[in-house]
Amino acid sequence: MDKIPIITHSHTEFIDITRKVEELLEKQSAKEGICYIYVPHTTAAITINENADPSVKEDMIHDLNRMVPWNGHYTHREGNAAAHIKSTLVGSSVSVPVSLGKLALGTWQGIYFCEFDGPRRREVFVQIMKHE
Ligand code: ZN
């Protein structure tokens, strides 16, 4: 298993890690298979969405914050209940097919690490299952 270290700089932030995952595929010479990408954190998440127009990322952050406001009627004493809820809403893993040595992402898709309680040091686990 590979690990991608990530340092976040904002409280809420989406970071495109597509290129870093592709570098792992190249390092392992994976041609065909499945790339499983997992976030081992309870206040962060991972998702796939458009990486061409940055306004999409901004809209997602804005509306997640609107749906799950930081100051709500929560019981979690640590004070970051909103980050835990957003982590569950967005999810902790994605799987992407690997074909001809590349991530089989759509033209406009990128893989985003989603920080909901930064800034922090984070990591993403990547397990490449080869079928060849
Ligand atoms: Zn907490």
mmCIF file with all atom_site columns, C-alpha atoms and ligand atoms in Angstrom:
data_model
loop_
_atom_site.group_PDB
_atom_site.id
_atom_site.type_symbol
_atom_site.label_atom_id
_atom_site.label_alt_id
_atom_site.label_comp_id
_atom_site.label_asym_id
_atom_site.label_entity_id
_atom_site.label_seq_id
_atom_site.pdbx_PDB_ins_code
_atom_site.Cartn_x
_atom_site.Cartn_y
_atom_site.Cartn_z
_atom_site.occupancy
_atom_site.B_iso_or_equiv
_atom_site.pdbx_formal_charge
_atom_site.auth_seq_id
_atom_site.auth_comp_id
_atom_site.auth_asym_id
_atom_site.auth_atom_id
_atom_site.pdbx_PDB_model_num
ATOM   1   C  CA . MET A 1 1   ? 0.000   0.000  0.000   1.00 0.00 ? 1   MET A CA 1
ATOM   2   C  CA . ASP A 1 2   ? 1.177   3.521  -0.782  1.00 0.00 ? 2   ASP A CA 1
ATOM   3   C  CA . LYS A 1 3   ? 0.546   6.647  1.249   1.00 0.00 ? 3   LYS A CA 1
ATOM   4   C  CA . ILE A 1 4   ? 0.278   10.190 -0.074  1.00 0.00 ? 4   ILE A CA 1
ATOM   5   C  CA . PRO A 1 5   ? 1.132   12.805 2.567   1.00 0.00 ? 5   PRO A CA 1
ATOM   6   C  CA . ILE A 1 6   ? -1.032  15.918 2.428   1.00 0.00 ? 6   ILE A CA 1
ATOM   7   C  CA . ILE A 1 7   ? -0.681  19.202 4.272   1.00 0.00 ? 7   ILE A CA 1
ATOM   8   C  CA . THR A 1 8   ? -3.827  21.308 4.237   1.00 0.00 ? 8   THR A CA 1
ATOM   9   C  CA . HIS A 1 9   ? -3.698  25.064 4.661   1.00 0.00 ? 9   HIS A CA 1
ATOM   10  C  CA . SER A 1 10  ? -7.328  26.068 5.170   1.00 0.00 ? 10  SER A CA 1
ATOM   11  C  CA . HIS A 1 11  ? -10.198 25.080 7.398   1.00 0.00 ? 11  HIS A CA 1
ATOM   12  C  CA . THR A 1 12  ? -12.175 23.753 4.438   1.00 0.00 ? 12  THR A CA 1
ATOM   13  C  CA . GLU A 1 13  ? -10.293 22.914 1.294   1.00 0.00 ? 13  GLU A CA 1
ATOM   14  C  CA . PHE A 1 14  ? -10.471 20.589 -1.726  1.00 0.00 ? 14  PHE A CA 1
ATOM   15  C  CA . ILE A 1 15  ? -7.058  19.490 -3.038  1.00 0.00 ? 15  ILE A CA 1
ATOM   16  C  CA . ASP A 1 16  ? -6.687  17.819 -6.446  1.00 0.00 ? 16  ASP A CA 1
ATOM   17  C  CA . ILE A 1 17  ? -4.528  14.702 -5.890  1.00 0.00 ? 17  ILE A CA 1
ATOM   18  C  CA . THR A 1 18  ? -5.084  13.140 -9.339  1.00 0.00 ? 18  THR A CA 1
ATOM   19  C  CA . ARG A 1 19  ? -1.496  13.662 -10.471 1.00 0.00 ? 19  ARG A CA 1
ATOM   20  C  CA . LYS A 1 20  ? -0.086  12.149 -7.262  1.00 0.00 ? 20  LYS A CA 1
ATOM   21  C  CA . VAL A 1 21  ? -2.216  9.021  -7.711  1.00 0.00 ? 21  VAL A CA 1
ATOM   22  C  CA . GLU A 1 22  ? -1.122  8.738  -11.350 1.00 0.00 ? 22  GLU A CA 1
ATOM   23  C  CA . GLU A 1 23  ? 2.526   8.912  -10.245 1.00 0.00 ? 23  GLU A CA 1
ATOM   24  C  CA . LEU A 1 24  ? 1.923   5.874  -8.004  1.00 0.00 ? 24  LEU A CA 1
ATOM   25  C  CA . LEU A 1 25  ? 0.429   3.965  -10.959 1.00 0.00 ? 25  LEU A CA 1
ATOM   26  C  CA . GLU A 1 26  ? 3.507   4.772  -13.003 1.00 0.00 ? 26  GLU A CA 1
ATOM   27  C  CA . LYS A 1 27  ? 5.853   3.779  -10.163 1.00 0.00 ? 27  LYS A CA 1
ATOM   28  C  CA . GLN A 1 28  ? 4.118   0.400  -9.836  1.00 0.00 ? 28  GLN A CA 1
ATOM   29  C  CA . SER A 1 29  ? 3.858   -0.073 -13.628 1.00 0.00 ? 29  SER A CA 1
ATOM   30  C  CA . ALA A 1 30  ? 0.153   -0.867 -13.208 1.00 0.00 ? 30  ALA A CA 1
ATOM   31  C  CA . LYS A 1 31  ? -1.495  -1.364 -16.608 1.00 0.00 ? 31  LYS A CA 1
ATOM   32  C  CA . GLU A 1 32  ? -4.932  -2.844 -15.836 1.00 0.00 ? 32  GLU A CA 1
ATOM   33  C  CA . GLY A 1 33  ? -6.792  -3.077 -12.544 1.00 0.00 ? 33  GLY A CA 1
ATOM   34  C  CA . ILE A 1 34  ? -8.468  -1.005 -9.872  1.00 0.00 ? 34  ILE A CA 1
ATOM   35  C  CA . CYS A 1 35  ? -7.036  1.868  -7.884  1.00 0.00 ? 35  CYS A CA 1
ATOM   36  C  CA . TYR A 1 36  ? -8.577  2.100  -4.420  1.00 0.00 ? 36  TYR A CA 1
ATOM   37  C  CA . ILE A 1 37  ? -8.084  5.447  -2.674  1.00 0.00 ? 37  ILE A CA 1
ATOM   38  C  CA . TYR A 1 38  ? -8.926  5.737  1.008   1.00 0.00 ? 38  TYR A CA 1
ATOM   39  C  CA . VAL A 1 39  ? -8.886  8.538  3.581   1.00 0.00 ? 39  VAL A CA 1
ATOM   40  C  CA . PRO A 1 40  ? -8.142  7.320  7.149   1.00 0.00 ? 40  PRO A CA 1
ATOM   41  C  CA . HIS A 1 41  ? -9.576  10.428 8.827   1.00 0.00 ? 41  HIS A CA 1
ATOM   42  C  CA . THR A 1 42  ? -12.944 11.246 10.414  1.00 0.00 ? 42  THR A CA 1
ATOM   43  C  CA . THR A 1 43  ? -13.027 14.934 9.467   1.00 0.00 ? 43  THR A CA 1
ATOM   44  C  CA . ALA A 1 44  ? -11.797 14.642 5.872   1.00 0.00 ? 44  ALA A CA 1
ATOM   45  C  CA . ALA A 1 45  ? -13.085 12.843 2.793   1.00 0.00 ? 45  ALA A CA 1
ATOM   46  C  CA . ILE A 1 46  ? -12.402 11.980 -0.820  1.00 0.00 ? 46  ILE A CA 1
ATOM   47  C  CA . THR A 1 47  ? -14.476 12.567 -3.921  1.00 0.00 ? 47  THR A CA 1
ATOM   48  C  CA . ILE A 1 48  ? -14.342 12.701 -7.697  1.00 0.00 ? 48  ILE A CA 1
ATOM   49  C  CA . ASN A 1 49  ? -15.649 15.746 -9.518  1.00 0.00 ? 49  ASN A CA 1
ATOM   50  C  CA . GLU A 1 50  ? -14.832 18.361 -12.113 1.00 0.00 ? 50  GLU A CA 1
ATOM   51  C  CA . ASN A 1 51  ? -11.274 19.647 -12.080 1.00 0.00 ? 51  ASN A CA 1
ATOM   52  C  CA . ALA A 1 52  ? -11.498 21.963 -15.096 1.00 0.00 ? 52  ALA A CA 1
ATOM   53  C  CA . ASP A 1 53  ? -13.565 24.866 -13.761 1.00 0.00 ? 53  ASP A CA 1
ATOM   54  C  CA . PRO A 1 54  ? -12.513 25.798 -10.182 1.00 0.00 ? 54  PRO A CA 1
ATOM   55  C  CA . SER A 1 55  ? -15.952 27.325 -9.529  1.00 0.00 ? 55  SER A CA 1
ATOM   56  C  CA . VAL A 1 56  ? -17.362 23.775 -9.175  1.00 0.00 ? 56  VAL A CA 1
ATOM   57  C  CA . LYS A 1 57  ? -15.076 23.140 -6.209  1.00 0.00 ? 57  LYS A CA 1
ATOM   58  C  CA . GLU A 1 58  ? -16.005 26.493 -4.670  1.00 0.00 ? 58  GLU A CA 1
ATOM   59  C  CA . ASP A 1 59  ? -19.728 25.780 -5.098  1.00 0.00 ? 59  ASP A CA 1
ATOM   60  C  CA . MET A 1 60  ? -19.378 22.359 -3.456  1.00 0.00 ? 60  MET A CA 1
ATOM   61  C  CA . ILE A 1 61  ? -17.570 23.863 -0.459  1.00 0.00 ? 61  ILE A CA 1
ATOM   62  C  CA . HIS A 1 62  ? -20.119 26.682 -0.206  1.00 0.00 ? 62  HIS A CA 1
ATOM   63  C  CA . ASP A 1 63  ? -23.151 24.423 -0.270  1.00 0.00 ? 63  ASP A CA 1
ATOM   64  C  CA . LEU A 1 64  ? -21.691 21.777 2.050   1.00 0.00 ? 64  LEU A CA 1
ATOM   65  C  CA . ASN A 1 65  ? -21.102 24.616 4.526   1.00 0.00 ? 65  ASN A CA 1
ATOM   66  C  CA . ARG A 1 66  ? -24.682 25.805 3.986   1.00 0.00 ? 66  ARG A CA 1
ATOM   67  C  CA . MET A 1 67  ? -26.115 22.300 4.514   1.00 0.00 ? 67  MET A CA 1
ATOM   68  C  CA . VAL A 1 68  ? -23.936 21.570 7.560   1.00 0.00 ? 68  VAL A CA 1
ATOM   69  C  CA . PRO A 1 69  ? -23.103 24.875 9.282   1.00 0.00 ? 69  PRO A CA 1
ATOM   70  C  CA . TRP A 1 70  ? -20.118 24.926 11.648  1.00 0.00 ? 70  TRP A CA 1
ATOM   71  C  CA . ASN A 1 71  ? -22.207 26.382 14.474  1.00 0.00 ? 71  ASN A CA 1
ATOM   72  C  CA . GLY A 1 72  ? -25.190 24.098 14.829  1.00 0.00 ? 72  GLY A CA 1
ATOM   73  C  CA . HIS A 1 73  ? -26.960 22.277 17.636  1.00 0.00 ? 73  HIS A CA 1
ATOM   74  C  CA . TYR A 1 74  ? -24.455 19.465 17.987  1.00 0.00 ? 74  TYR A CA 1
ATOM   75  C  CA . THR A 1 75  ? -23.587 17.347 21.021  1.00 0.00 ? 75  THR A CA 1
ATOM   76  C  CA . HIS A 1 76  ? -20.008 16.364 20.029  1.00 0.00 ? 76  HIS A CA 1
ATOM   77  C  CA . ARG A 1 77  ? -17.824 18.135 22.610  1.00 0.00 ? 77  ARG A CA 1
ATOM   78  C  CA . GLU A 1 78  ? -14.739 18.509 20.427  1.00 0.00 ? 78  GLU A CA 1
ATOM   79  C  CA . GLY A 1 79  ? -16.620 21.242 18.553  1.00 0.00 ? 79  GLY A CA 1
ATOM   80  C  CA . ASN A 1 80  ? -16.053 19.870 15.052  1.00 0.00 ? 80  ASN A CA 1
ATOM   81  C  CA . ALA A 1 81  ? -19.276 17.920 14.537  1.00 0.00 ? 81  ALA A CA 1
ATOM   82  C  CA . ALA A 1 82  ? -19.874 19.646 11.195  1.00 0.00 ? 82  ALA A CA 1
ATOM   83  C  CA . ALA A 1 83  ? -16.567 18.268 9.880   1.00 0.00 ? 83  ALA A CA 1
ATOM   84  C  CA . HIS A 1 84  ? -17.503 14.727 10.966  1.00 0.00 ? 84  HIS A CA 1
ATOM   85  C  CA . ILE A 1 85  ? -20.896 15.014 9.249   1.00 0.00 ? 85  ILE A CA 1
ATOM   86  C  CA . LYS A 1 86  ? -19.374 16.330 6.005   1.00 0.00 ? 86  LYS A CA 1
ATOM   87  C  CA . SER A 1 87  ? -16.807 13.518 6.092   1.00 0.00 ? 87  SER A CA 1
ATOM   88  C  CA . THR A 1 88  ? -19.622 10.963 6.138   1.00 0.00 ? 88  THR A CA 1
ATOM   89  C  CA . LEU A 1 89  ? -21.689 12.785 3.498   1.00 0.00 ? 89  LEU A CA 1
ATOM   90  C  CA . VAL A 1 90  ? -18.795 12.927 1.032   1.00 0.00 ? 90  VAL A CA 1
ATOM   91  C  CA . GLY A 1 91  ? -17.309 9.528  1.906   1.00 0.00 ? 91  GLY A CA 1
ATOM   92  C  CA . SER A 1 92  ? -13.981 7.994  2.817   1.00 0.00 ? 92  SER A CA 1
ATOM   93  C  CA . SER A 1 93  ? -13.016 6.141  -0.360  1.00 0.00 ? 93  SER A CA 1
ATOM   94  C  CA . VAL A 1 94  ? -13.250 6.053  -4.131  1.00 0.00 ? 94  VAL A CA 1
ATOM   95  C  CA . SER A 1 95  ? -12.262 3.350  -6.629  1.00 0.00 ? 95  SER A CA 1
ATOM   96  C  CA . VAL A 1 96  ? -11.116 4.190  -10.139 1.00 0.00 ? 96  VAL A CA 1
ATOM   97  C  CA . PRO A 1 97  ? -10.572 1.684  -12.976 1.00 0.00 ? 97  PRO A CA 1
ATOM   98  C  CA . VAL A 1 98  ? -7.034  1.511  -14.341 1.00 0.00 ? 98  VAL A CA 1
ATOM   99  C  CA . SER A 1 99  ? -6.749  0.971  -18.090 1.00 0.00 ? 99  SER A CA 1
ATOM   100 C  CA . LEU A 1 100 ? -3.678  1.074  -20.315 1.00 0.00 ? 100 LEU A CA 1
ATOM   101 C  CA . GLY A 1 101 ? -1.636  2.351  -17.370 1.00 0.00 ? 101 GLY A CA 1
ATOM   102 C  CA . LYS A 1 102 ? -3.901  5.358  -16.741 1.00 0.00 ? 102 LYS A CA 1
ATOM   103 C  CA . LEU A 1 103 ? -6.727  6.211  -14.360 1.00 0.00 ? 103 LEU A CA 1
ATOM   104 C  CA . ALA A 1 104 ? -9.896  5.773  -16.436 1.00 0.00 ? 104 ALA A CA 1
ATOM   105 C  CA . LEU A 1 105 ? -11.340 9.101  -15.328 1.00 0.00 ? 105 LEU A CA 1
ATOM   106 C  CA . GLY A 1 106 ? -13.752 11.091 -17.461 1.00 0.00 ? 106 GLY A CA 1
ATOM   107 C  CA . THR A 1 107 ? -12.423 14.096 -19.345 1.00 0.00 ? 107 THR A CA 1
ATOM   108 C  CA . TRP A 1 108 ? -13.452 16.568 -16.655 1.00 0.00 ? 108 TRP A CA 1
ATOM   109 C  CA . GLN A 1 109 ? -12.934 14.388 -13.594 1.00 0.00 ? 109 GLN A CA 1
ATOM   110 C  CA . GLY A 1 110 ? -10.297 14.773 -10.920 1.00 0.00 ? 110 GLY A CA 1
ATOM   111 C  CA . ILE A 1 111 ? -9.769  13.146 -7.517  1.00 0.00 ? 111 ILE A CA 1
ATOM   112 C  CA . TYR A 1 112 ? -10.131 15.530 -4.607  1.00 0.00 ? 112 TYR A CA 1
ATOM   113 C  CA . PHE A 1 113 ? -8.958  15.228 -1.031  1.00 0.00 ? 113 PHE A CA 1
ATOM   114 C  CA . CYS A 1 114 ? -11.529 17.157 1.017   1.00 0.00 ? 114 CYS A CA 1
ATOM   115 C  CA . GLU A 1 115 ? -10.406 18.868 4.226   1.00 0.00 ? 115 GLU A CA 1
ATOM   116 C  CA . PHE A 1 116 ? -13.193 19.834 6.627   1.00 0.00 ? 116 PHE A CA 1
ATOM   117 C  CA . ASP A 1 117 ? -11.254 20.652 9.804   1.00 0.00 ? 117 ASP A CA 1
ATOM   118 C  CA . GLY A 1 118 ? -7.885  22.008 8.755   1.00 0.00 ? 118 GLY A CA 1
ATOM   119 C  CA . PRO A 1 119 ? -5.243  23.031 8.585   1.00 0.00 ? 119 PRO A CA 1
ATOM   120 C  CA . ARG A 1 120 ? -3.754  19.637 9.423   1.00 0.00 ? 120 ARG A CA 1
ATOM   121 C  CA . ARG A 1 121 ? -1.263  17.001 8.315   1.00 0.00 ? 121 ARG A CA 1
ATOM   122 C  CA . ARG A 1 122 ? -3.180  14.257 6.538   1.00 0.00 ? 122 ARG A CA 1
ATOM   123 C  CA . GLU A 1 123 ? -2.555  11.189 4.454   1.00 0.00 ? 123 GLU A CA 1
ATOM   124 C  CA . VAL A 1 124 ? -4.335  9.221  1.759   1.00 0.00 ? 124 VAL A CA 1
ATOM   125 C  CA . PHE A 1 125 ? -3.895  5.453  1.364   1.00 0.00 ? 125 PHE A CA 1
ATOM   126 C  CA . VAL A 1 126 ? -3.683  4.069  -2.178  1.00 0.00 ? 126 VAL A CA 1
ATOM   127 C  CA . GLN A 1 127 ? -3.987  0.356  -2.918  1.00 0.00 ? 127 GLN A CA 1
ATOM   128 C  CA . ILE A 1 128 ? -3.550  -0.672 -6.541  1.00 0.00 ? 128 ILE A CA 1
ATOM   129 C  CA . MET A 1 129 ? -5.034  -4.063 -7.424  1.00 0.00 ? 129 MET A CA 1
ATOM   130 C  CA . LYS A 1 130 ? -3.487  -5.225 -10.677 1.00 0.00 ? 130 LYS A CA 1
ATOM   131 C  CA . HIS A 1 131 ? -5.327  -7.520 -13.095 1.00 0.00 ? 131 HIS A CA 1
ATOM   132 C  CA . GLU A 1 132 ? -2.767  -8.558 -15.685 1.00 0.00 ? 132 GLU A CA 1
HETATM 133 ZN ZN . ZN  B 2 .   ? -14.426 15.497 16.622  1.00 0.00 ? 1   ZN  B ZN 1
#
